[in-house]
C-alpha cells in the first residue's frame, strides 16, 4: 500500500490555504476560516484535498502517536492506559498526574527529572479548581507530562542521558526523528521547539495523514498497533473527560484520533482511510467540524458524526448560527 522509501522533505513556503469553514450568523457569512484538508483512501491514495497538503507545517501534538511509536520501538514497555498517556495531550486530571508519576516511578525517577515547561492543567474546570486550591503551575500538570515521562523512561532503558533528553542531537530525539520520517514517508523539513520544550518536527499534512494510516493498519502486536490500541481503548487518558477527540474515538468504531494546537487534527481508521486537517488561524472552533466533514468524505457514516458539527454561535443567549464546513467538504458531492 505504501512505499518503504523516504521522499524528500516537503517545501518550506507560505501555505496555499483555502477556505475550509464559514462562520454563519443569521444566514450571513460573517467570517471565513482558511486551512487545508487531506483525505486518504484505504489504498493510501489521496481521494480529496483542499488547500495545501504538501507544504511543510508543524503538526504540534498531533505527532505524539508517532513519537510514542518511536519510544516503543526503542524498548518502552508501556501498554494500556500508560501508553495512551505517553501519547497524550492530557487535561491535567488527577488520573493523568497519577499515571505520569507511575511512569516516572517505573524508571526510578521523579517529577524533578521532567524538563517540560511548568503549566496549569489544560482543562478549564480542572485549572479553575487548581487555582482555588492555591496550586502553582507544575511540570506534572502540563499537558505533555506523560510524553516527557515516557521519554525519560526510554532514556533510562537505553542508557541514554536523562539530563539533556530534549536536545535534538540526543539519541532519543534522533530515534524519534527517524521514525517520524519512516511513518510519514518523507524527510523532516525543519526542527524547532514545541510549547512543552520537546523538539518539533516539520512534515506535510499529507505525511501526517500517511503516518496515522500506517499506525492503524500495522499488524497486531507491533509498536504501531500497541499505540493505536492503547489510545483507542483509553481515549480519556490520551485527552480527558469531555474532550472532543475522545468523544470522536468513542463515536466512530476503530478510529484513532489526535488533536494538536494551532488547529491540527489527524484521524485514521483500521482499514487505512485517514484524514488530516490544519486550520490556518489555529481556531479550535473550526477544527472538529472540518475534521468531521472530512471523515464523512472518507466514508464514515454521517450519522456517527452528528455530535461534531461544532458549537452553535449565540446571539442574546440563543443559537443564531454555526461554523459550517465549506460545501466542497459535503460528502453528498462525492
CSV table of C-alpha atoms in Angstrom, one decimal:
chain,number,residue,atom,x,y,z
A,1,UNK,CA,0.0,0.0,0.0
A,2,UNK,CA,2.8,2.4,0.9
A,3,UNK,CA,6.3,2.7,-0.5
A,4,UNK,CA,9.1,1.9,2.0
A,5,UNK,CA,11.3,4.7,0.6
A,6,UNK,CA,11.5,8.1,2.2
A,7,UNK,CA,10.8,11.1,-0.1
A,8,UNK,CA,12.4,14.5,0.1
A,9,UNK,CA,11.4,17.0,2.7
A,10,UNK,CA,8.2,19.0,2.0
A,11,UNK,CA,8.9,22.5,0.8
A,12,UNK,CA,9.1,25.3,3.3
A,13,UNK,CA,6.8,28.0,1.9
A,14,UNK,CA,3.8,30.1,2.7
A,15,UNK,CA,1.0,27.5,2.6
A,16,UNK,CA,-1.6,28.0,-0.1
A,17,UNK,CA,-4.5,27.5,2.2
A,18,UNK,CA,-8.2,27.6,1.0
A,19,UNK,CA,-11.5,28.4,2.8
A,20,UNK,CA,-12.5,25.3,4.8
A,21,UNK,CA,-15.2,26.7,7.0
A,22,UNK,CA,-17.7,29.6,7.2
A,23,UNK,CA,-18.8,31.4,10.3
A,24,UNK,CA,-22.5,31.8,9.5
A,25,UNK,CA,-24.6,34.1,11.7
A,26,UNK,CA,-28.3,34.7,10.9
A,27,UNK,CA,-27.8,33.2,7.4
A,28,UNK,CA,-25.0,35.6,6.6
A,29,UNK,CA,-21.3,34.5,6.2
A,30,UNK,CA,-19.7,36.6,9.0
A,31,UNK,CA,-16.2,35.1,8.8
A,32,UNK,CA,-14.1,32.5,6.9
A,33,UNK,CA,-11.6,30.1,8.3
A,34,UNK,CA,-8.9,29.1,5.8
A,35,UNK,CA,-6.9,25.9,6.1
A,36,UNK,CA,-6.0,22.6,4.4
A,37,UNK,CA,-7.6,19.2,4.4
A,38,UNK,CA,-6.4,15.8,3.0
A,39,UNK,CA,-8.4,12.5,2.9
A,40,UNK,CA,-6.7,9.2,2.1
A,41,UNK,CA,-8.4,6.1,0.8
A,42,UNK,CA,-7.7,2.6,2.2
A,43,UNK,CA,-5.1,2.2,-0.6
A,44,UNK,CA,-3.1,5.2,0.6
A,45,UNK,CA,-4.0,7.4,-2.3
A,46,UNK,CA,-5.4,10.9,-1.9
A,47,UNK,CA,-9.1,10.9,-2.5
A,48,UNK,CA,-9.7,14.5,-1.6
A,49,UNK,CA,-7.7,17.6,-0.9
A,50,UNK,CA,-8.3,21.2,-0.2
A,51,UNK,CA,-5.7,23.9,0.3
A,52,UNK,CA,-2.0,23.0,0.5
A,53,UNK,CA,-1.4,19.4,1.7
A,54,UNK,CA,2.2,19.3,0.7
A,55,UNK,CA,3.8,22.4,2.3
A,56,UNK,CA,5.9,21.9,5.4
A,57,UNK,CA,4.0,22.6,8.7
A,58,UNK,CA,4.2,21.7,12.3
A,59,UNK,CA,1.8,19.0,13.4
A,60,UNK,CA,2.2,20.0,17.1
A,61,UNK,CA,0.7,17.4,19.4
A,62,UNK,CA,-0.9,15.5,16.5
A,63,UNK,CA,2.5,14.0,16.1
A,64,UNK,CA,2.5,12.4,19.5
A,65,UNK,CA,1.3,8.9,18.4
A,66,UNK,CA,4.3,8.8,16.1
A,67,UNK,CA,6.6,9.8,19.0
A,68,UNK,CA,5.1,7.1,21.1
A,69,UNK,CA,5.7,4.5,18.4
A,70,UNK,CA,9.3,5.6,18.3
A,71,UNK,CA,9.7,5.1,22.0
A,72,UNK,CA,8.0,1.6,21.9
A,73,UNK,CA,10.4,0.7,19.1
A,74,UNK,CA,13.2,1.8,21.4
A,75,UNK,CA,12.0,-0.6,24.1
A,76,UNK,CA,9.4,1.4,26.1
A,77,UNK,CA,7.4,-1.4,27.8
A,78,UNK,CA,4.2,0.5,28.5
A,79,UNK,CA,0.8,-0.6,27.3
A,80,UNK,CA,-2.8,0.3,28.0
A,81,UNK,CA,-3.6,3.5,29.8
A,82,UNK,CA,0.0,4.4,30.5
A,83,UNK,CA,1.0,4.1,26.8
A,84,UNK,CA,-2.1,6.2,25.9
A,85,UNK,CA,-0.8,8.8,28.4
A,86,UNK,CA,2.6,8.7,26.7
A,87,UNK,CA,0.9,9.9,23.5
A,88,UNK,CA,-1.4,12.3,25.4
A,89,UNK,CA,-2.2,16.0,25.4
A,90,UNK,CA,-3.9,15.4,28.7
A,91,UNK,CA,-6.3,17.6,30.7
A,92,UNK,CA,-4.4,17.6,33.9
A,93,UNK,CA,-6.9,15.4,35.8
A,94,UNK,CA,-5.7,13.5,38.8
A,95,UNK,CA,-5.6,10.3,36.8
A,96,UNK,CA,-3.2,11.9,34.4
A,97,UNK,CA,-1.0,13.2,37.1
A,98,UNK,CA,-1.0,9.8,38.9
A,99,UNK,CA,-0.3,8.0,35.6
A,100,UNK,CA,2.7,10.2,34.9
A,101,UNK,CA,4.0,9.5,38.4
A,102,UNK,CA,3.7,5.8,37.7
A,103,UNK,CA,5.7,6.0,34.5
A,104,UNK,CA,8.4,8.0,36.3
A,105,UNK,CA,8.5,5.6,39.2
A,106,UNK,CA,8.9,2.7,36.8
A,107,UNK,CA,12.0,4.4,35.6
A,108,UNK,CA,13.3,5.1,39.1
A,109,UNK,CA,12.8,8.9,38.5
A,110,UNK,CA,10.7,11.7,40.0
A,111,UNK,CA,8.9,14.8,38.8
A,112,UNK,CA,12.1,16.7,39.3
A,113,UNK,CA,13.6,14.9,36.3
A,114,UNK,CA,11.0,16.3,33.9
A,115,UNK,CA,12.1,19.1,31.6
A,116,UNK,CA,8.8,20.2,30.1
A,117,UNK,CA,7.5,23.7,30.8
A,118,UNK,CA,5.6,24.1,34.0
A,119,UNK,CA,1.9,24.9,33.4
A,120,UNK,CA,-1.6,24.8,34.8
A,121,UNK,CA,-3.9,22.0,33.8
A,122,UNK,CA,-5.3,22.3,30.3
A,123,UNK,CA,-9.0,21.6,31.2
A,124,UNK,CA,-10.6,24.9,32.3
A,125,UNK,CA,-12.6,23.3,35.1
A,126,UNK,CA,-9.6,21.4,36.4
A,127,UNK,CA,-7.5,24.6,36.1
A,128,UNK,CA,-10.1,26.7,38.0
A,129,UNK,CA,-10.1,24.1,40.8
A,130,UNK,CA,-6.3,24.1,40.8
A,131,UNK,CA,-6.3,27.9,41.2
A,132,UNK,CA,-8.9,27.8,44.0
A,133,UNK,CA,-6.7,25.4,45.9
A,134,UNK,CA,-3.7,27.8,45.5
A,135,UNK,CA,-1.7,25.3,43.5
A,136,UNK,CA,1.1,26.7,41.3
A,137,UNK,CA,2.0,25.7,37.7
A,138,UNK,CA,3.9,22.4,37.6
A,139,UNK,CA,5.6,20.1,35.1
A,140,UNK,CA,3.3,17.3,36.1
A,141,UNK,CA,0.2,19.3,35.3
A,142,UNK,CA,1.4,20.4,31.9
A,143,UNK,CA,-0.4,18.5,29.2
A,144,UNK,CA,2.7,16.8,27.7
A,145,UNK,CA,4.0,15.4,31.0
A,146,UNK,CA,3.0,11.8,30.1
A,147,UNK,CA,5.1,12.0,26.9
A,148,UNK,CA,8.0,13.5,28.8
A,149,UNK,CA,7.9,10.8,31.5
A,150,UNK,CA,7.9,8.2,28.7
A,151,UNK,CA,10.9,9.9,27.1
A,152,UNK,CA,12.8,9.7,30.4
A,153,UNK,CA,11.8,6.1,30.8
A,154,UNK,CA,13.0,5.3,27.3
A,155,UNK,CA,16.3,7.0,28.1
A,156,UNK,CA,16.8,5.0,31.2
A,157,UNK,CA,16.1,1.7,29.4
A,158,UNK,CA,18.7,2.5,26.7
A,159,UNK,CA,21.4,4.0,29.0
A,160,UNK,CA,20.9,7.5,27.5
A,161,UNK,CA,21.5,10.6,29.5
A,162,UNK,CA,18.2,11.9,31.1
A,163,UNK,CA,19.5,15.4,31.7
A,164,UNK,CA,19.6,16.6,28.1
A,165,UNK,CA,16.8,14.4,26.6
A,166,UNK,CA,15.2,17.4,24.9
A,167,UNK,CA,18.3,18.2,22.8
A,168,UNK,CA,17.6,17.5,19.1
A,169,UNK,CA,21.0,15.8,18.9
A,170,UNK,CA,20.2,13.4,21.8
A,171,UNK,CA,19.9,9.7,20.8
A,172,UNK,CA,16.3,9.7,21.9
A,173,UNK,CA,15.3,12.6,19.6
A,174,UNK,CA,17.4,11.2,16.8
A,175,UNK,CA,15.5,7.9,17.1
A,176,UNK,CA,12.1,9.8,17.1
A,177,UNK,CA,13.1,11.8,14.0
A,178,UNK,CA,14.0,8.5,12.2
A,179,UNK,CA,10.5,7.1,13.0
A,180,UNK,CA,8.8,10.4,12.0
A,181,UNK,CA,10.5,10.1,8.6
A,182,UNK,CA,9.7,6.4,8.4
A,183,UNK,CA,6.0,6.7,9.1
A,184,UNK,CA,5.3,10.0,7.2
A,185,UNK,CA,7.4,8.7,4.3
A,186,UNK,CA,9.3,12.0,3.9
A,187,UNK,CA,12.4,13.8,5.3
A,188,UNK,CA,11.8,16.2,8.1
A,189,UNK,CA,11.8,19.8,6.7
A,190,UNK,CA,12.7,21.7,9.8
A,191,UNK,CA,13.2,21.2,13.6
A,192,UNK,CA,12.1,23.7,16.2
A,193,UNK,CA,10.9,23.6,19.8
A,194,UNK,CA,7.3,22.7,20.8
A,195,UNK,CA,5.5,24.5,23.5
A,196,UNK,CA,6.5,21.9,26.1
A,197,UNK,CA,10.2,22.2,25.2
A,198,UNK,CA,10.5,19.0,23.1
A,199,UNK,CA,11.8,19.0,19.6
A,200,UNK,CA,9.1,19.5,17.0
A,201,UNK,CA,9.5,18.1,13.5
A,202,UNK,CA,8.0,19.7,10.4
A,203,UNK,CA,6.4,17.4,7.8
A,204,UNK,CA,3.5,17.9,5.4
A,205,UNK,CA,-0.2,17.4,6.2
A,206,UNK,CA,-0.2,14.6,3.6
A,207,UNK,CA,2.7,13.0,5.5
A,208,UNK,CA,0.9,13.3,8.8
A,209,UNK,CA,-2.2,11.5,7.5
A,210,UNK,CA,0.0,8.8,6.0
A,211,UNK,CA,1.7,8.2,9.4
A,212,UNK,CA,-1.7,7.8,11.1
A,213,UNK,CA,-2.8,5.3,8.4
A,214,UNK,CA,0.4,3.3,8.9
A,215,UNK,CA,-0.2,3.2,12.6
A,216,UNK,CA,-3.8,2.0,12.3
A,217,UNK,CA,-3.0,-0.6,9.6
A,218,UNK,CA,0.0,-2.2,11.3
A,219,UNK,CA,0.0,-5.8,12.3
A,220,UNK,CA,-1.2,-6.8,15.8
A,221,UNK,CA,1.5,-6.7,18.4
A,222,UNK,CA,3.7,-4.2,16.6
A,223,UNK,CA,4.7,-0.9,18.3
A,224,UNK,CA,2.2,0.9,16.0
A,225,UNK,CA,-0.7,-1.4,16.8
A,226,UNK,CA,0.1,-1.2,20.5
A,227,UNK,CA,0.0,2.6,20.4
A,228,UNK,CA,-3.2,2.6,18.4
A,229,UNK,CA,-4.9,0.1,20.7
A,230,UNK,CA,-3.9,2.0,23.8
A,231,UNK,CA,-5.2,5.3,22.6
A,232,UNK,CA,-8.5,3.9,21.3
A,233,UNK,CA,-9.1,1.8,24.5
A,234,UNK,CA,-8.1,4.6,26.8
A,235,UNK,CA,-9.2,7.7,24.9
A,236,UNK,CA,-9.7,9.8,28.0
A,237,UNK,CA,-6.1,9.1,29.1
A,238,UNK,CA,-4.9,10.5,25.7
A,239,UNK,CA,-7.0,13.6,26.3
A,240,UNK,CA,-9.5,14.0,29.1
A,241,UNK,CA,-13.1,13.8,30.2
A,242,UNK,CA,-15.4,15.9,28.0
A,243,UNK,CA,-12.7,16.4,25.3
A,244,UNK,CA,-14.0,16.2,21.7
A,245,UNK,CA,-11.2,14.0,20.4
A,246,UNK,CA,-12.0,11.3,23.0
A,247,UNK,CA,-15.7,11.5,22.1
A,248,UNK,CA,-14.8,11.2,18.4
A,249,UNK,CA,-12.9,8.0,19.0
A,250,UNK,CA,-15.8,6.6,21.0
A,251,UNK,CA,-18.3,7.5,18.4
A,252,UNK,CA,-16.5,6.0,15.3
A,253,UNK,CA,-15.6,2.3,15.8
A,254,UNK,CA,-11.9,1.7,15.4
A,255,UNK,CA,-11.0,5.4,14.9
A,256,UNK,CA,-7.6,6.7,16.1
A,257,UNK,CA,-7.7,10.5,16.5
A,258,UNK,CA,-5.2,13.1,17.9
A,259,UNK,CA,-5.5,16.8,18.0
A,260,UNK,CA,-2.8,19.4,18.1
A,261,UNK,CA,-2.5,23.1,19.0
A,262,UNK,CA,-3.0,25.7,16.2
A,263,UNK,CA,-5.9,23.9,14.7
A,264,UNK,CA,-4.5,20.5,13.8
A,265,UNK,CA,-6.4,17.2,13.7
A,266,UNK,CA,-5.5,13.8,12.4
A,267,UNK,CA,-7.6,10.6,12.4
A,268,UNK,CA,-7.4,7.2,10.8
A,269,UNK,CA,-9.5,4.0,10.5
A,270,UNK,CA,-8.2,0.4,10.8
A,271,UNK,CA,-8.5,-0.1,7.0
A,272,UNK,CA,-6.1,2.8,6.3
A,273,UNK,CA,-8.6,5.6,5.5
A,274,UNK,CA,-7.3,8.7,7.1
A,275,UNK,CA,-7.8,12.5,7.3
A,276,UNK,CA,-5.7,15.4,8.4
A,277,UNK,CA,-6.8,19.0,9.0
A,278,UNK,CA,-4.9,22.2,9.6
A,279,UNK,CA,-6.9,25.4,10.4
A,280,UNK,CA,-4.7,28.3,9.2
A,281,UNK,CA,-5.5,30.7,12.0
A,282,UNK,CA,-5.4,28.0,14.7
A,283,UNK,CA,-9.1,28.4,15.5
A,284,UNK,CA,-10.2,25.4,17.6
A,285,UNK,CA,-13.8,26.1,16.8
A,286,UNK,CA,-13.3,25.1,13.2
A,287,UNK,CA,-11.1,22.0,13.8
A,288,UNK,CA,-13.6,19.4,14.8
A,289,UNK,CA,-16.4,20.4,12.4
A,290,UNK,CA,-14.0,20.3,9.5
A,291,UNK,CA,-12.5,17.1,10.7
A,292,UNK,CA,-15.9,15.5,11.0
A,293,UNK,CA,-16.8,16.6,7.5
A,294,UNK,CA,-13.5,15.1,6.2
A,295,UNK,CA,-14.3,11.8,7.9
A,296,UNK,CA,-17.7,11.8,6.3
A,297,UNK,CA,-16.0,12.5,3.0
A,298,UNK,CA,-13.7,9.5,3.8
A,299,UNK,CA,-16.8,7.3,4.0
A,300,UNK,CA,-17.7,7.4,7.8
A,301,UNK,CA,-21.4,7.2,8.3
A,302,UNK,CA,-22.5,10.9,8.9
A,303,UNK,CA,-25.0,9.6,11.5
A,304,UNK,CA,-22.0,8.8,13.7
A,305,UNK,CA,-20.7,12.4,13.4
A,306,UNK,CA,-23.8,14.3,14.3
A,307,UNK,CA,-22.3,15.5,17.6
A,308,UNK,CA,-19.3,17.0,16.0
A,309,UNK,CA,-20.9,19.7,13.9
A,310,UNK,CA,-19.4,22.4,16.2
A,311,UNK,CA,-20.8,24.6,18.9
A,312,UNK,CA,-23.6,27.0,18.0
A,313,UNK,CA,-23.0,30.7,17.7
A,314,UNK,CA,-25.1,32.6,20.3
A,315,UNK,CA,-26.9,35.9,20.0
A,316,UNK,CA,-28.7,37.1,23.1
A,317,UNK,CA,-28.1,33.7,24.6
A,318,UNK,CA,-29.8,31.7,21.9
A,319,UNK,CA,-28.4,29.9,18.8
A,320,UNK,CA,-28.2,32.1,15.8
A,321,UNK,CA,-25.6,30.4,13.6
A,322,UNK,CA,-22.7,28.0,13.5
A,323,UNK,CA,-19.3,27.2,12.0
A,324,UNK,CA,-20.0,25.2,8.8
A,325,UNK,CA,-17.5,23.3,6.6
A,326,UNK,CA,-17.4,24.6,3.1
A,327,UNK,CA,-19.6,23.0,0.5
A,328,UNK,CA,-16.7,21.2,-1.1
A,329,UNK,CA,-16.4,19.0,2.0
A,330,UNK,CA,-20.0,17.9,1.7
A,331,UNK,CA,-19.9,14.1,1.2
A,332,UNK,CA,-23.0,14.3,-1.0
A,333,UNK,CA,-20.8,16.0,-3.6
A,334,UNK,CA,-18.6,12.9,-3.9
